[in-house]
Coordinates of N, CA and C in Angstrom, one line a residue:
Q1 N 17.9 -0.4 -38.4 CA 18.4 0.5 -37.4 C 17.6 0.4 -36.1
V2 N 18.3 0.3 -35.0 CA 17.6 0.2 -33.7 C 17.1 1.6 -33.3
Q3 N 15.9 1.6 -32.9 CA 15.3 2.8 -32.3 C 14.5 2.5 -31.1
L4 N 14.6 3.4 -30.1 CA 13.8 3.3 -28.9 C 13.2 4.7 -28.8
V5 N 11.9 4.7 -28.8 CA 11.1 5.9 -28.7 C 10.2 6.0 -27.5
E6 N 10.5 7.0 -26.6 CA 9.7 7.1 -25.4 C 8.5 8.0 -25.7
S7 N 7.5 7.8 -24.8 CA 6.4 8.7 -24.8 C 5.7 8.7 -23.5
G8 N 4.9 9.6 -23.2 CA 4.1 9.6 -22.0 C 4.5 10.6 -20.9
G9 N 5.6 11.3 -21.1 CA 6.0 12.3 -20.2 C 5.1 13.4 -20.2
G10 N 5.3 14.3 -19.2 CA 4.5 15.5 -19.1 C 4.7 16.1 -17.7
S11 N 3.8 17.1 -17.4 CA 3.8 17.8 -16.1 C 2.6 17.4 -15.3
V12 N 2.9 17.1 -14.0 CA 1.9 16.6 -13.1 C 2.2 17.2 -11.7
Q13 N 1.1 17.3 -11.0 CA 1.2 17.7 -9.5 C 1.8 16.6 -8.7
A14 N 2.4 16.9 -7.6 CA 2.9 15.9 -6.7 C 1.8 15.0 -6.3
G15 N 2.1 13.7 -6.2 CA 1.0 12.7 -5.9 C 0.4 12.2 -7.1
G16 N 0.6 12.7 -8.3 CA -0.1 12.3 -9.5 C 0.7 11.1 -10.1
S17 N 0.2 10.6 -11.3 CA 0.8 9.5 -11.9 C 1.0 9.7 -13.4
L18 N 2.0 9.1 -13.9 CA 2.3 9.1 -15.3 C 2.7 7.6 -15.7
K19 N 2.4 7.3 -16.9 CA 2.9 6.0 -17.5 C 3.7 6.3 -18.7
L20 N 5.0 5.9 -18.6 CA 5.9 6.1 -19.8 C 5.9 4.8 -20.6
S21 N 6.0 5.0 -21.9 CA 6.1 3.9 -22.9 C 7.4 4.0 -23.7
C22 N 8.0 2.9 -24.1 CA 9.1 2.8 -24.9 C 8.9 1.8 -25.9
T23 N 8.7 2.2 -27.2 CA 8.5 1.3 -28.3 C 9.8 1.1 -29.0
A24 N 10.2 -0.2 -29.1 CA 11.5 -0.6 -29.7 C 11.2 -1.1 -31.2
S25 N 12.1 -0.7 -32.1 CA 12.2 -1.2 -33.4 C 13.5 -1.6 -33.8
G26 N 13.7 -2.6 -34.6 CA 15.0 -3.0 -35.0 C 15.6 -4.0 -34.1
I27 N 14.9 -4.3 -32.9 CA 15.3 -5.3 -32.0 C 14.1 -5.9 -31.4
T28 N 14.3 -7.1 -30.8 CA 13.2 -7.8 -30.1 C 13.6 -7.9 -28.6
M29 N 12.7 -7.7 -27.8 CA 13.0 -7.7 -26.4 C 13.1 -9.2 -25.9
S30 N 14.1 -9.9 -26.3 CA 14.2 -11.3 -26.0 C 15.3 -11.7 -25.1
R31 N 16.3 -10.8 -24.9 CA 17.4 -11.1 -24.1 C 18.1 -9.8 -23.6
G32 N 18.9 -9.9 -22.6 CA 19.7 -8.8 -22.1 C 18.9 -7.9 -21.1
C33 N 19.2 -6.6 -21.2 CA 18.6 -5.7 -20.2 C 17.7 -4.7 -20.9
M34 N 16.6 -4.3 -20.3 CA 15.9 -3.1 -20.7 C 15.7 -2.4 -19.4
G35 N 15.7 -1.1 -19.6 CA 15.6 -0.3 -18.4 C 15.2 1.1 -18.5
W36 N 14.9 1.8 -17.5 CA 14.6 3.2 -17.5 C 15.7 3.9 -16.6
F37 N 16.1 5.0 -17.1 CA 17.1 5.9 -16.4 C 16.6 7.3 -16.4
R38 N 17.1 8.1 -15.6 CA 16.7 9.5 -15.6 C 17.9 10.4 -15.3
Q39 N 17.7 11.6 -15.7 CA 18.8 12.6 -15.5 C 18.2 14.0 -15.2
A40 N 18.5 14.5 -14.1 CA 18.0 15.8 -13.8 C 19.1 16.8 -14.1
P41 N 18.8 18.1 -14.2 CA 19.8 19.1 -14.6 C 20.9 19.1 -13.5
G42 N 22.2 19.1 -14.0 CA 23.3 19.1 -13.2 C 23.6 17.8 -12.5
K43 N 22.9 16.7 -12.8 CA 23.1 15.4 -12.2 C 23.5 14.4 -13.3
E44 N 24.1 13.3 -12.8 CA 24.4 12.2 -13.7 C 23.2 11.4 -14.0
R45 N 23.3 10.7 -15.1 CA 22.2 9.8 -15.5 C 22.3 8.6 -14.6
D46 N 21.2 8.2 -14.0 CA 21.2 7.1 -13.1 C 20.0 6.2 -13.3
W47 N 20.1 4.9 -12.9 CA 19.1 4.0 -13.2 C 17.9 4.2 -12.3
V48 N 16.7 3.9 -12.8 CA 15.5 4.0 -12.0 C 14.9 2.6 -11.9
A49 N 14.7 1.9 -12.9 CA 14.1 0.5 -12.9 C 14.7 -0.2 -14.1
V50 N 15.1 -1.5 -13.9 CA 15.6 -2.3 -15.0 C 15.0 -3.7 -14.9
M51 N 15.1 -4.3 -16.0 CA 14.6 -5.7 -16.2 C 15.6 -6.6 -16.9
V52 N 15.8 -7.7 -16.2 CA 16.6 -8.8 -16.9 C 15.6 -9.6 -17.8
I53 N 15.7 -9.4 -19.1 CA 14.7 -9.8 -20.0 C 14.4 -11.3 -19.9
E54 N 15.6 -12.1 -19.9 CA 15.4 -13.5 -20.0 C 14.7 -14.1 -18.8
R55 N 14.8 -13.5 -17.7 CA 14.2 -14.0 -16.5 C 13.0 -13.2 -16.0
G56 N 12.8 -12.1 -16.6 CA 11.7 -11.2 -16.1 C 12.0 -10.5 -14.8
D57 N 13.2 -10.7 -14.3 CA 13.5 -10.1 -13.0 C 13.6 -8.6 -13.1
T58 N 13.0 -7.9 -12.1 CA 13.0 -6.4 -12.1 C 13.7 -5.9 -10.9
H59 N 14.3 -4.7 -11.0 CA 15.0 -4.1 -9.9 C 14.7 -2.6 -9.9
Y60 N 14.6 -2.1 -8.7 CA 14.3 -0.6 -8.5 C 15.2 0.0 -7.6
R61 N 15.6 1.2 -7.9 CA 16.4 2.0 -6.9 C 15.5 2.3 -5.7
D62 N 16.1 2.5 -4.6 CA 15.4 2.6 -3.3 C 14.3 3.7 -3.3
S63 N 14.7 4.8 -4.0 CA 13.8 6.0 -3.9 C 12.5 5.8 -4.7
V64 N 12.4 4.8 -5.5 CA 11.1 4.6 -6.3 C 10.4 3.3 -5.9
K65 N 11.0 2.6 -5.1 CA 10.4 1.2 -4.7 C 9.0 1.5 -4.1
G66 N 8.0 0.7 -4.6 CA 6.7 0.8 -4.1 C 5.9 1.9 -4.8
R67 N 6.5 2.7 -5.7 CA 5.9 3.7 -6.4 C 5.9 3.5 -7.9
F68 N 7.0 3.0 -8.4 CA 7.2 2.7 -9.8 C 7.1 1.3 -10.2
T69 N 6.7 0.9 -11.4 CA 6.6 -0.5 -11.8 C 7.0 -0.5 -13.3
I70 N 8.0 -1.4 -13.5 CA 8.5 -1.6 -14.9 C 7.8 -2.9 -15.4
S71 N 7.4 -2.8 -16.7 CA 6.8 -4.0 -17.3 C 7.0 -3.9 -18.8
R72 N 6.6 -5.0 -19.4 CA 6.8 -5.0 -20.9 C 5.6 -5.8 -21.5
D73 N 5.4 -5.5 -22.8 CA 4.4 -6.2 -23.6 C 5.2 -6.6 -24.9
N74 N 5.5 -7.9 -24.9 CA 6.3 -8.4 -26.0 C 5.6 -8.3 -27.3
A75 N 4.3 -8.5 -27.3 CA 3.5 -8.5 -28.5 C 3.6 -7.1 -29.2
K76 N 3.7 -6.1 -28.4 CA 3.9 -4.7 -28.9 C 5.3 -4.2 -28.9
N77 N 6.2 -5.0 -28.5 CA 7.6 -4.7 -28.3 C 7.8 -3.3 -27.6
T78 N 7.1 -3.3 -26.5 CA 7.0 -2.0 -25.7 C 7.4 -2.2 -24.2
L79 N 8.1 -1.4 -23.7 CA 8.5 -1.3 -22.3 C 7.7 -0.2 -21.6
Y80 N 7.3 -0.4 -20.4 CA 6.5 0.7 -19.7 C 7.1 1.0 -18.4
L81 N 6.9 2.1 -17.9 CA 7.2 2.5 -16.6 C 6.0 3.3 -16.0
Q82 N 5.3 2.6 -15.1 CA 4.2 3.2 -14.4 C 4.7 3.9 -13.2
M83 N 4.4 5.2 -13.1 CA 4.9 6.0 -12.0 C 3.8 6.6 -11.2
N84 N 3.7 6.2 -10.0 CA 2.6 6.6 -9.1 C 3.2 7.5 -7.9
S85 N 2.4 8.2 -7.2 CA 2.8 9.0 -6.1 C 4.0 9.8 -6.4
L86 N 4.0 10.5 -7.5 CA 5.2 11.2 -8.0 C 5.5 12.4 -7.0
K87 N 6.8 12.6 -6.9 CA 7.3 13.6 -6.1 C 8.2 14.6 -6.9
P88 N 8.3 15.8 -6.4 CA 9.1 16.8 -7.2 C 10.6 16.3 -7.5
E89 N 11.1 15.5 -6.6 CA 12.5 15.0 -6.8 C 12.5 13.9 -8.0
D90 N 11.4 13.5 -8.5 CA 11.3 12.7 -9.6 C 11.5 13.4 -10.9
T91 N 11.5 14.7 -10.9 CA 11.6 15.6 -12.1 C 12.9 15.3 -12.8
A92 N 12.8 14.9 -14.1 CA 14.0 14.6 -14.8 C 13.6 14.3 -16.2
V93 N 14.6 14.1 -17.0 CA 14.4 13.4 -18.4 C 14.6 12.0 -18.2
Y94 N 13.6 11.2 -18.6 CA 13.6 9.8 -18.5 C 14.0 9.2 -19.8
Y95 N 14.9 8.2 -19.7 CA 15.4 7.5 -20.9 C 15.1 6.0 -20.9
C96 N 14.7 5.5 -21.9 CA 14.6 4.0 -22.1 C 15.9 3.6 -22.7
A97 N 16.3 2.4 -22.3 CA 17.6 1.9 -22.8 C 17.6 0.3 -23.0
A98 N 18.4 -0.2 -23.8 CA 18.5 -1.6 -24.1 C 20.0 -2.0 -24.2
G99 N 20.4 -3.1 -23.6 CA 21.7 -3.5 -23.7 C 21.9 -4.9 -23.0
G100 N 23.1 -5.1 -22.5 CA 23.3 -6.4 -21.8 C 24.5 -6.2 -20.8
G101 N 24.5 -7.1 -19.8 CA 25.5 -7.0 -18.8 C 24.9 -6.9 -17.4
W102 N 25.5 -6.1 -16.6 CA 24.9 -5.8 -15.2 C 23.8 -4.7 -15.4
C103 N 22.6 -5.1 -15.4 CA 21.5 -4.2 -15.8 C 21.4 -2.9 -15.1
P104 N 21.7 -2.8 -13.9 CA 21.6 -1.4 -13.2 C 22.7 -0.4 -13.7
S105 N 23.7 -0.9 -14.4 CA 24.8 0.0 -14.8 C 24.5 0.7 -16.2
A106 N 24.5 2.0 -16.3 CA 24.3 2.6 -17.6 C 25.3 2.2 -18.7
S107 N 26.5 1.8 -18.3 CA 27.5 1.3 -19.2 C 27.1 0.0 -19.9
S108 N 26.2 -0.7 -19.4 CA 25.7 -1.9 -20.0 C 24.8 -1.8 -21.2
Y109 N 24.4 -0.5 -21.4 CA 23.4 -0.2 -22.4 C 24.0 0.3 -23.7
N110 N 23.6 -0.2 -24.8 CA 24.1 0.1 -26.1 C 23.1 1.1 -26.8
H111 N 21.9 1.0 -26.5 CA 20.9 1.7 -27.3 C 20.0 2.6 -26.3
W112 N 19.8 3.8 -26.7 CA 19.1 4.8 -25.8 C 18.0 5.5 -26.6
G113 N 16.9 5.7 -26.0 CA 15.9 6.6 -26.6 C 16.3 8.1 -26.5
Q114 N 15.5 8.9 -27.0 CA 15.7 10.4 -27.0 C 15.4 11.1 -25.7
G115 N 14.7 10.4 -24.9 CA 14.3 10.9 -23.6 C 12.9 11.6 -23.6
T116 N 12.2 11.6 -22.5 CA 11.0 12.3 -22.3 C 11.0 13.0 -21.0
Q117 N 10.6 14.3 -21.0 CA 10.6 15.1 -19.8 C 9.4 14.7 -18.9
V118 N 9.8 14.5 -17.6 CA 8.8 14.4 -16.5 C 9.0 15.5 -15.5
T119 N 8.0 16.3 -15.3 CA 8.1 17.4 -14.4 C 7.0 17.3 -13.3
V120 N 7.4 17.3 -12.1 CA 6.5 17.1 -11.0 C 6.5 18.4 -10.1
S121 N 5.4 19.1 -10.0 CA 5.4 20.3 -9.3 C 4.7 20.1 -7.9
S122 N 5.1 20.9 -7.0 CA 4.6 20.8 -5.6 C 3.4 21.7 -5.5

């Protein structure tokens, strides 16, 4: 059974940092897409940062460019999202996902983690 388990969420002050982890089981991060999405209350789930696994290419939405970094550790089968200079508008549930297709699209992902809450206070 494929499982994606996120960890590392929490509450921080604006300007602080968090590092999210997503450990995958039942799959190997060898192809397709891996990404981080977020959903705030009353909002649609949207992409934050994604990786085209085969090429190692990464893409970030404009609002997090220069602040967030997506990376992976193949030996640990783990995906990371380093989040720096956090802002209140970053507050959301963050989801790890795996799939294939056009990586920035949520519809390209077949497997999702349970989500981890990130709260940024001012």
